Coordinates of C-alpha atoms and ligand atoms in Angstrom, one line a residue:
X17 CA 82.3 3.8 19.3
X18 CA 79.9 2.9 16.2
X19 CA 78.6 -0.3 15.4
X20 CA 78.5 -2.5 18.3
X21 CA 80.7 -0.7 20.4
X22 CA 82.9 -2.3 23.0
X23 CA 81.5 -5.2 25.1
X24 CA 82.5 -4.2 28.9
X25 CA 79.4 -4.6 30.8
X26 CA 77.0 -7.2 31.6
X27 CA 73.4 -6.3 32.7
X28 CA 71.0 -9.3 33.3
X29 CA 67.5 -7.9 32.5
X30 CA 66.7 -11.3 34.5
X31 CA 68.9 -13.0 37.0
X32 CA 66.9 -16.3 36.5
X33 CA 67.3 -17.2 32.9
X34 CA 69.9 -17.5 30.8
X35 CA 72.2 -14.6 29.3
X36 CA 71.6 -14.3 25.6
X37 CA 73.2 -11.1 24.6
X38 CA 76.5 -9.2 25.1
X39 CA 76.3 -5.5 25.9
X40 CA 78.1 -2.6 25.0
X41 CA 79.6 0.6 25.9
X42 CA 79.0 4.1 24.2
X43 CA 77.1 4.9 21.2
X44 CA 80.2 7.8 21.7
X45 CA 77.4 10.3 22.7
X46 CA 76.8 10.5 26.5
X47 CA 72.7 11.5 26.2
X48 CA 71.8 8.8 24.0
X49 CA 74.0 6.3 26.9
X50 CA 72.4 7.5 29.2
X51 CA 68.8 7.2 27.4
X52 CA 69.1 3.8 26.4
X53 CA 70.0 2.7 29.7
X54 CA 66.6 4.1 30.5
X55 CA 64.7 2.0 28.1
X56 CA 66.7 -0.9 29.5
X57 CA 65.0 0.1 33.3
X58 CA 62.1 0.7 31.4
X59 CA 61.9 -3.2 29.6
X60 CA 63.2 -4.5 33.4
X61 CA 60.0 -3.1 34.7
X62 CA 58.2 -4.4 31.8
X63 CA 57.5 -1.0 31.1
X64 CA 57.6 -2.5 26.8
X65 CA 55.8 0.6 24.6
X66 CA 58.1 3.2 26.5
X67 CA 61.0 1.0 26.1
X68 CA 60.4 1.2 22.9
X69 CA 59.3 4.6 22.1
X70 CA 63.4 5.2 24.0
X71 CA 65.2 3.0 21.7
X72 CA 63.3 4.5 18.4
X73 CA 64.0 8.1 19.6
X74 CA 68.0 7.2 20.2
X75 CA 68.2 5.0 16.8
X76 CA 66.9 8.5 14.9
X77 CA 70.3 10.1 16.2
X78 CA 72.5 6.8 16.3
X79 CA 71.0 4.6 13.6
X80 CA 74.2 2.8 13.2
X81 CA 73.8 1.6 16.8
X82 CA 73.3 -2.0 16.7
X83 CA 72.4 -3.4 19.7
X84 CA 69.7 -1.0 20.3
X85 CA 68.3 -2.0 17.3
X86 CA 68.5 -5.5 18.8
X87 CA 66.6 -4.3 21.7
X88 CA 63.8 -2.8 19.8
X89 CA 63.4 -5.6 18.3
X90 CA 63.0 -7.7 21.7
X91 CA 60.9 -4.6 23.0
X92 CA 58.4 -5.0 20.0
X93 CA 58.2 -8.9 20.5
X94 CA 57.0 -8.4 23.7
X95 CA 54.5 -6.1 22.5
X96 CA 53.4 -8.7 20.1
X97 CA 54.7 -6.8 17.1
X98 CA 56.1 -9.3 15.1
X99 CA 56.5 -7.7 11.6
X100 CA 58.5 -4.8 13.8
X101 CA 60.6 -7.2 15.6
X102 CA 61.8 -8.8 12.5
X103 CA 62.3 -5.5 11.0
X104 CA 64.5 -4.6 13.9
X105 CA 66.5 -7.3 14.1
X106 CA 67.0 -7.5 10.7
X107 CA 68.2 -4.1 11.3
X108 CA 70.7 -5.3 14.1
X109 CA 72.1 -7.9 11.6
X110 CA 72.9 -5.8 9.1
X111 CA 75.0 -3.5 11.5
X112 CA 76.6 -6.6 13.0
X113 CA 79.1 -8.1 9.9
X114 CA 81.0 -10.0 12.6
X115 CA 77.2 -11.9 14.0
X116 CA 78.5 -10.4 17.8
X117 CA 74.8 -10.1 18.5
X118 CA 73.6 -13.0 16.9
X119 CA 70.6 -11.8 15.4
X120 CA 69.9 -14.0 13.0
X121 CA 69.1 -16.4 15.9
X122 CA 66.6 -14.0 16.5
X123 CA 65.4 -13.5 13.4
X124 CA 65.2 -17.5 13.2
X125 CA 62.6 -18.1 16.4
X126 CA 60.4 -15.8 14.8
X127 CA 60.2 -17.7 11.6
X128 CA 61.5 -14.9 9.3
X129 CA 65.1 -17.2 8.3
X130 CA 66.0 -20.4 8.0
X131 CA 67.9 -21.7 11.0
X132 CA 71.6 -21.6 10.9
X133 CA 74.0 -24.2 11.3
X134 CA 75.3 -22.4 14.0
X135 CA 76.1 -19.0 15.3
X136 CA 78.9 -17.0 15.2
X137 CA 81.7 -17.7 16.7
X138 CA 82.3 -14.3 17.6
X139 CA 78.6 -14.1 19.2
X140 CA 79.5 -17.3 21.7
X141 CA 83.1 -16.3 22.8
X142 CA 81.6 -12.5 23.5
X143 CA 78.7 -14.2 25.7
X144 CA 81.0 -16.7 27.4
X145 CA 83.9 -13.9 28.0
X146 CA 81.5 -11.5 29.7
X147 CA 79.9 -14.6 31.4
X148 CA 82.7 -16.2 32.4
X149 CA 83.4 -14.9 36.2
X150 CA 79.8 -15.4 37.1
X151 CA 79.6 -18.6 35.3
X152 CA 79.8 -21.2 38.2
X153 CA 77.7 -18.8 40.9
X154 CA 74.6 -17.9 38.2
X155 CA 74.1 -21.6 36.6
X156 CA 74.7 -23.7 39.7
X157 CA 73.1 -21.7 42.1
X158 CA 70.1 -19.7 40.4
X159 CA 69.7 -21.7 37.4
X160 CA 70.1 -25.2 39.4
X161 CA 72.4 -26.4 36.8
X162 CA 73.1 -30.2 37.1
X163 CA 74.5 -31.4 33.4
X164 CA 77.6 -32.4 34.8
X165 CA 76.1 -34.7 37.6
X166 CA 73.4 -36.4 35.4
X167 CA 75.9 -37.1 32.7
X168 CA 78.2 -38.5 34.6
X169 CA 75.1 -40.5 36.6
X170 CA 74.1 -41.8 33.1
X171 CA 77.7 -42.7 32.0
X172 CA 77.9 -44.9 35.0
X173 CA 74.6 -46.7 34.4
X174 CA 76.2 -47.2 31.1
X175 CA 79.0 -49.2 32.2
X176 CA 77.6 -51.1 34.3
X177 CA 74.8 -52.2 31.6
X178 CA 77.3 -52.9 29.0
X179 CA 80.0 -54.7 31.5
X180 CA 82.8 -52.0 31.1
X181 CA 85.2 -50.7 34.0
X182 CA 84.1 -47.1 34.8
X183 CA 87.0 -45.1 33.9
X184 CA 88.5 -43.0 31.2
X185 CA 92.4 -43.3 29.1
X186 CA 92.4 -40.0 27.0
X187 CA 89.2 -37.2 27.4
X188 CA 88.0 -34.6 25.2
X189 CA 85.8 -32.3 27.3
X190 CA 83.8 -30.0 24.1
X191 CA 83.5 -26.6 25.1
X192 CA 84.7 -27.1 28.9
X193 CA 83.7 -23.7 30.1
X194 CA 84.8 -23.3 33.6
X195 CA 85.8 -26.8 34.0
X196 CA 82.5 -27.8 35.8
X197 CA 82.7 -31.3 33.6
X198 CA 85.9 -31.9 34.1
X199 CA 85.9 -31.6 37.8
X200 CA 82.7 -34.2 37.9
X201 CA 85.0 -36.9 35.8
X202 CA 88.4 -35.8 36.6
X203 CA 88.8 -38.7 39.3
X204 CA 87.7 -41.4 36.4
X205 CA 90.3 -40.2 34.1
X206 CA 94.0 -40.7 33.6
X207 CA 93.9 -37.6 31.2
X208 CA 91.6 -35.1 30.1
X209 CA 91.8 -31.8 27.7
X210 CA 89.2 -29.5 28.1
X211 CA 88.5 -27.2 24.6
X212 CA 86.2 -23.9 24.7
X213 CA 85.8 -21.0 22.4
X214 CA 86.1 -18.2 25.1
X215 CA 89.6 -17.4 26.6
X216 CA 88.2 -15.9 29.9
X217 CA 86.3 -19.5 30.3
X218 CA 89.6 -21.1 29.4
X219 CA 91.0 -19.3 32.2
X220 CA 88.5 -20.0 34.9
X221 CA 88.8 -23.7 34.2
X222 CA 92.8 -23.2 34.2
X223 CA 92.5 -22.3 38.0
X224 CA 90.3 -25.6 38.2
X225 CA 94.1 -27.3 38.3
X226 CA 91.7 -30.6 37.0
X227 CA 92.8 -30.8 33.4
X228 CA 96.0 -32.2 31.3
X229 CA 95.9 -29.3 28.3
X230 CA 93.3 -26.8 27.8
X231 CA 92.7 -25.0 24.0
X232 CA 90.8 -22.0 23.5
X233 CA 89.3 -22.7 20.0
X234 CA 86.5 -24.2 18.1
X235 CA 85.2 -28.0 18.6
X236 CA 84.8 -29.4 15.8
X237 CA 88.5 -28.2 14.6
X238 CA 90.2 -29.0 17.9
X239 CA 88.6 -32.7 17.1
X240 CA 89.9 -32.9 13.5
X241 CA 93.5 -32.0 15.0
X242 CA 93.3 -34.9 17.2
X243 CA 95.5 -38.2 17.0
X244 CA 92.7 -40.7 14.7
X245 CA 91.1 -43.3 17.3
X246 CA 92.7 -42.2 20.5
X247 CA 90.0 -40.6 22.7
X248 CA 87.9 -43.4 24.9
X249 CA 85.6 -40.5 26.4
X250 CA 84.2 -37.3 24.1
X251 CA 82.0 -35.6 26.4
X252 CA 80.0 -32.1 25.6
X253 CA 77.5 -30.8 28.8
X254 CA 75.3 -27.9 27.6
X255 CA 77.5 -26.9 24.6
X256 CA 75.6 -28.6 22.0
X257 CA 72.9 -25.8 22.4
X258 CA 75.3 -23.6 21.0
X259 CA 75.2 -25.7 17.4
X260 CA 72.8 -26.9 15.2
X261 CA 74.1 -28.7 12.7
X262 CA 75.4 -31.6 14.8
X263 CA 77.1 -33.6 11.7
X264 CA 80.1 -32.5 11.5
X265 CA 80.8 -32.9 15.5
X266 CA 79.7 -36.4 15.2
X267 CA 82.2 -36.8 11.9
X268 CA 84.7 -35.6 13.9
X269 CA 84.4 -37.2 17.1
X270 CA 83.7 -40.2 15.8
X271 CA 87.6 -39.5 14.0
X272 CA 89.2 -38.9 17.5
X273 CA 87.8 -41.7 18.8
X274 CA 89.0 -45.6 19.0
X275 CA 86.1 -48.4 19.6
X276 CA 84.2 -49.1 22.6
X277 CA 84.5 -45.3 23.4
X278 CA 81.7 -43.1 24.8
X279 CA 80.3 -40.4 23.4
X280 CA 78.4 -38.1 26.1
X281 CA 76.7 -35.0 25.6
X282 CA 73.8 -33.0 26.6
X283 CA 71.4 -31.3 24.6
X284 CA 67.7 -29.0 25.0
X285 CA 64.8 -31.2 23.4
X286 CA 62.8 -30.8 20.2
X287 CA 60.2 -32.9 18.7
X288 CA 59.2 -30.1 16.2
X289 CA 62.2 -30.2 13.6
X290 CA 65.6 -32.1 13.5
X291 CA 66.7 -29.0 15.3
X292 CA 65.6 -25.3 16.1
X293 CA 66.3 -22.5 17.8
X294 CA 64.5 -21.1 20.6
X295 CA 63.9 -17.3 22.1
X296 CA 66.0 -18.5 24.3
X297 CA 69.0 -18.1 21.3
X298 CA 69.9 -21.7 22.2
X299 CA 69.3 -25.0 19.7
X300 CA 67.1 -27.6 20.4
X301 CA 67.6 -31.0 19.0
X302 CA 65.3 -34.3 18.2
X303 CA 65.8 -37.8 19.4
X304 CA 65.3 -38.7 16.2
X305 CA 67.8 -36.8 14.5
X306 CA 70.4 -37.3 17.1
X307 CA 69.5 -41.1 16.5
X308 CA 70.3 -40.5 12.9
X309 CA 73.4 -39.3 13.2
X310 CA 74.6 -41.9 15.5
X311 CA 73.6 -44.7 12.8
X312 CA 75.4 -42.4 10.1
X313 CA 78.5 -41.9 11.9
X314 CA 78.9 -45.5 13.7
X315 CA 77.9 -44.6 16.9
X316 CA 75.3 -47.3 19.3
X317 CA 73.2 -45.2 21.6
X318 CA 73.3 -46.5 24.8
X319 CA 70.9 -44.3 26.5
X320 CA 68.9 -41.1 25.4
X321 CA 66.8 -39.9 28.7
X322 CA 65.2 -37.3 29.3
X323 CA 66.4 -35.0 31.8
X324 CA 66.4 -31.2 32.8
X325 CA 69.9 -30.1 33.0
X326 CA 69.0 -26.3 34.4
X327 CA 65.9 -24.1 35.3
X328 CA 65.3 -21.2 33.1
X329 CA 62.9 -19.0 35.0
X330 CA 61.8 -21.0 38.0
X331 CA 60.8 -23.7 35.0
X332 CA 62.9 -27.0 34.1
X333 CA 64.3 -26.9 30.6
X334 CA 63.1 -29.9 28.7
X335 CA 66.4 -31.9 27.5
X336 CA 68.1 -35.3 26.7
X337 CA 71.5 -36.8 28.5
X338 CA 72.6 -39.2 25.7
X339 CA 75.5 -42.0 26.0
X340 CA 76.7 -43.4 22.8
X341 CA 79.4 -46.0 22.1
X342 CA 81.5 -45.9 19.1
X343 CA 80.8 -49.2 17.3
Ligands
SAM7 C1 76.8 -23.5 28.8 S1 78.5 -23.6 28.7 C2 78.9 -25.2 29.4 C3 80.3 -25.3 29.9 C4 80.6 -26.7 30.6 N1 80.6 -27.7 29.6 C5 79.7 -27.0 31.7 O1 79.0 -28.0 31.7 O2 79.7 -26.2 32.7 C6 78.8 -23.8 27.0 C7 80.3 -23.6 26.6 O3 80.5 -24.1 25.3 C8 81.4 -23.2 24.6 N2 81.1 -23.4 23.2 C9 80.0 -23.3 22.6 N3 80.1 -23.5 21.2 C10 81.4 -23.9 21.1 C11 82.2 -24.3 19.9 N4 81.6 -24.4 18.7 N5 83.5 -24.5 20.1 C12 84.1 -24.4 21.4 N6 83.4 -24.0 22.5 C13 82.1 -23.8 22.3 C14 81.0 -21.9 25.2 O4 82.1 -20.9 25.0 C15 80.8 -22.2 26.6 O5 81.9 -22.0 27.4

């Protein structure tokens, strides 16, 4: 299998961060499998230069293999080898037409492109497919995931500030996942539809039982299909760091939804740009421009706090739970 290759397994170099990358099969020749899954021992055990020595050895015979020039490039990163990353993953990108491995993201963190608007689609469903059955297990209970509980915390405080009953008509959970959100809110709402990108996520929050309808597809489409002024609760937990361009979300929403709404979402924290991307492959956003966009699309923010949603390595991601209202 050339190219990427077929995505069927899913090796965490680090069981306390977050995935970034989906993995693949064959190269189609058994040696160079079984070499590169030494260089991936070898980067587990931190083991960098041989890692890399591995991966330039197997892309002499299989230079069409694209993830392994993805991993070079992460191998010469950590070996402080910028110029060699961004040669590698510029590599990775131009054996990648559909953006599966999203290197470009890559290729963004390090400076060498502007940063995209978003990634691929392809590169988010692949992540979330693979991710999907360990979804609930990893991010609760390794990466202390709480986005659902402080969102919901903060959309209470909300209500109570601005005098409204705490319960929901019609809600659009953004990129639902497993159905984490929706089984934090369900009791609050008389109906919910949960949307995601990734059918095997779709699935696990089908078994849920806690949602009206649930879509595979993309956001900011699902939104536009949506009745005009209907939806009284848009809510997105941890989904915005999977866009970066946040405009046409907020167009849309604020499309779907009818006055006096709320608008809840989410997001990792920036103060550097209006958003970035991070190693990490996830977007960060400002308060600023997140503040901007809610003037521009007639949105009131109610509350912006900062709040650590997960861990990422023993270490609490800096991030914002936001509550707008639609004016
Ligand atoms: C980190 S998970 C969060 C899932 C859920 N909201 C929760 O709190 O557990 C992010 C989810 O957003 C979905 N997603 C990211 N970008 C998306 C997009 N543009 N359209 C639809 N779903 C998207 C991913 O497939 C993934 O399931």
């Amino acid at each position: 299998m050339k190219l990427i290759g077929r995505v069927h397994t899913w090796m965490t170099t680090s069981k306390t961060s977050y995935p970034k990358k989906p993995r693949v099969a064959s190269s189609g020749d058994l040696v160079l499998d079984r070499r590169r899954e030494w260089a991936v021992a070898a980067t587990a055990d931190g083991f960098h230069q041989a890692a890399a020595e591995i991966y330039e050895q197997i892309l002499e015979r299989a230079p069409f293999w694209a993830i392994v020039w993805f991993e070079l490039g992460e191998a010469r990163e950590k070996l402080g080898d910028r110029s060699g990353a961004i040669a590698a993953f510029e590599s990775a990108a131009a054996r990648d037409p559909d953006g599966l491995l999203a290197a470009d993201l890559r290729l963004a963190a390090l400076g060498a492109k502007q940063t995209p608007l978003a990634p691929a689609a392809a590169y988010v469903a692949g992540l979330f497919d693979q991710y999907a059955a360990k979804f609930d297990h990893h991010l609760q209970e390794t990466l202390e995931y709480r986005g659902p509980a402080l969102l919901r915390a903060a959309m209470e405080r909300a209500c109570e500030k601005l005098g409204r009953s705490f319960h929901f008509s019609r809600v659009l959970d953004l990129g639902c996942g497993t159905g984490l959100m929706g089984q934090e809110i369900r009791a609050l709402c008389e109906w919910i539809e949960g949307v995601d990108l990734s059918p095997r996520m779709i699935e696990e929050a089908r078994k849920t039982g806690v949602y009206d309808n649930l879509q595979t597809g993309e956001i900011v489409a699902f939104l536009a299909a949506q009745p005009a002024a209907a939806a009284d609760l848009v809510i997105a937990a941890d989904v915005f760091v999977y866009l970066g361009d946040l405009a046409p979300v907020f167009a849309a929403s604020a499309k779907a939804m009818a006055a006096g709404g709320f608008f809840a979402f989410s997001v990792q924290k920036t103060e550097a740009a209006e958003f970035i991307v991070g190693n990490d492959m996830r977007y960060a956003h400002a308060p600023g421009y997140l503040n901007a966009l809610a003037g521009a699309h007639g949105f009131q923010t109610i509350s912006l706090e900062d709040a650590s949603t997960r861990k990422d390595r023993g270490e609490p991601v800096p991030g914002l739970v936001v509550v707008m209202r639609k004016t």
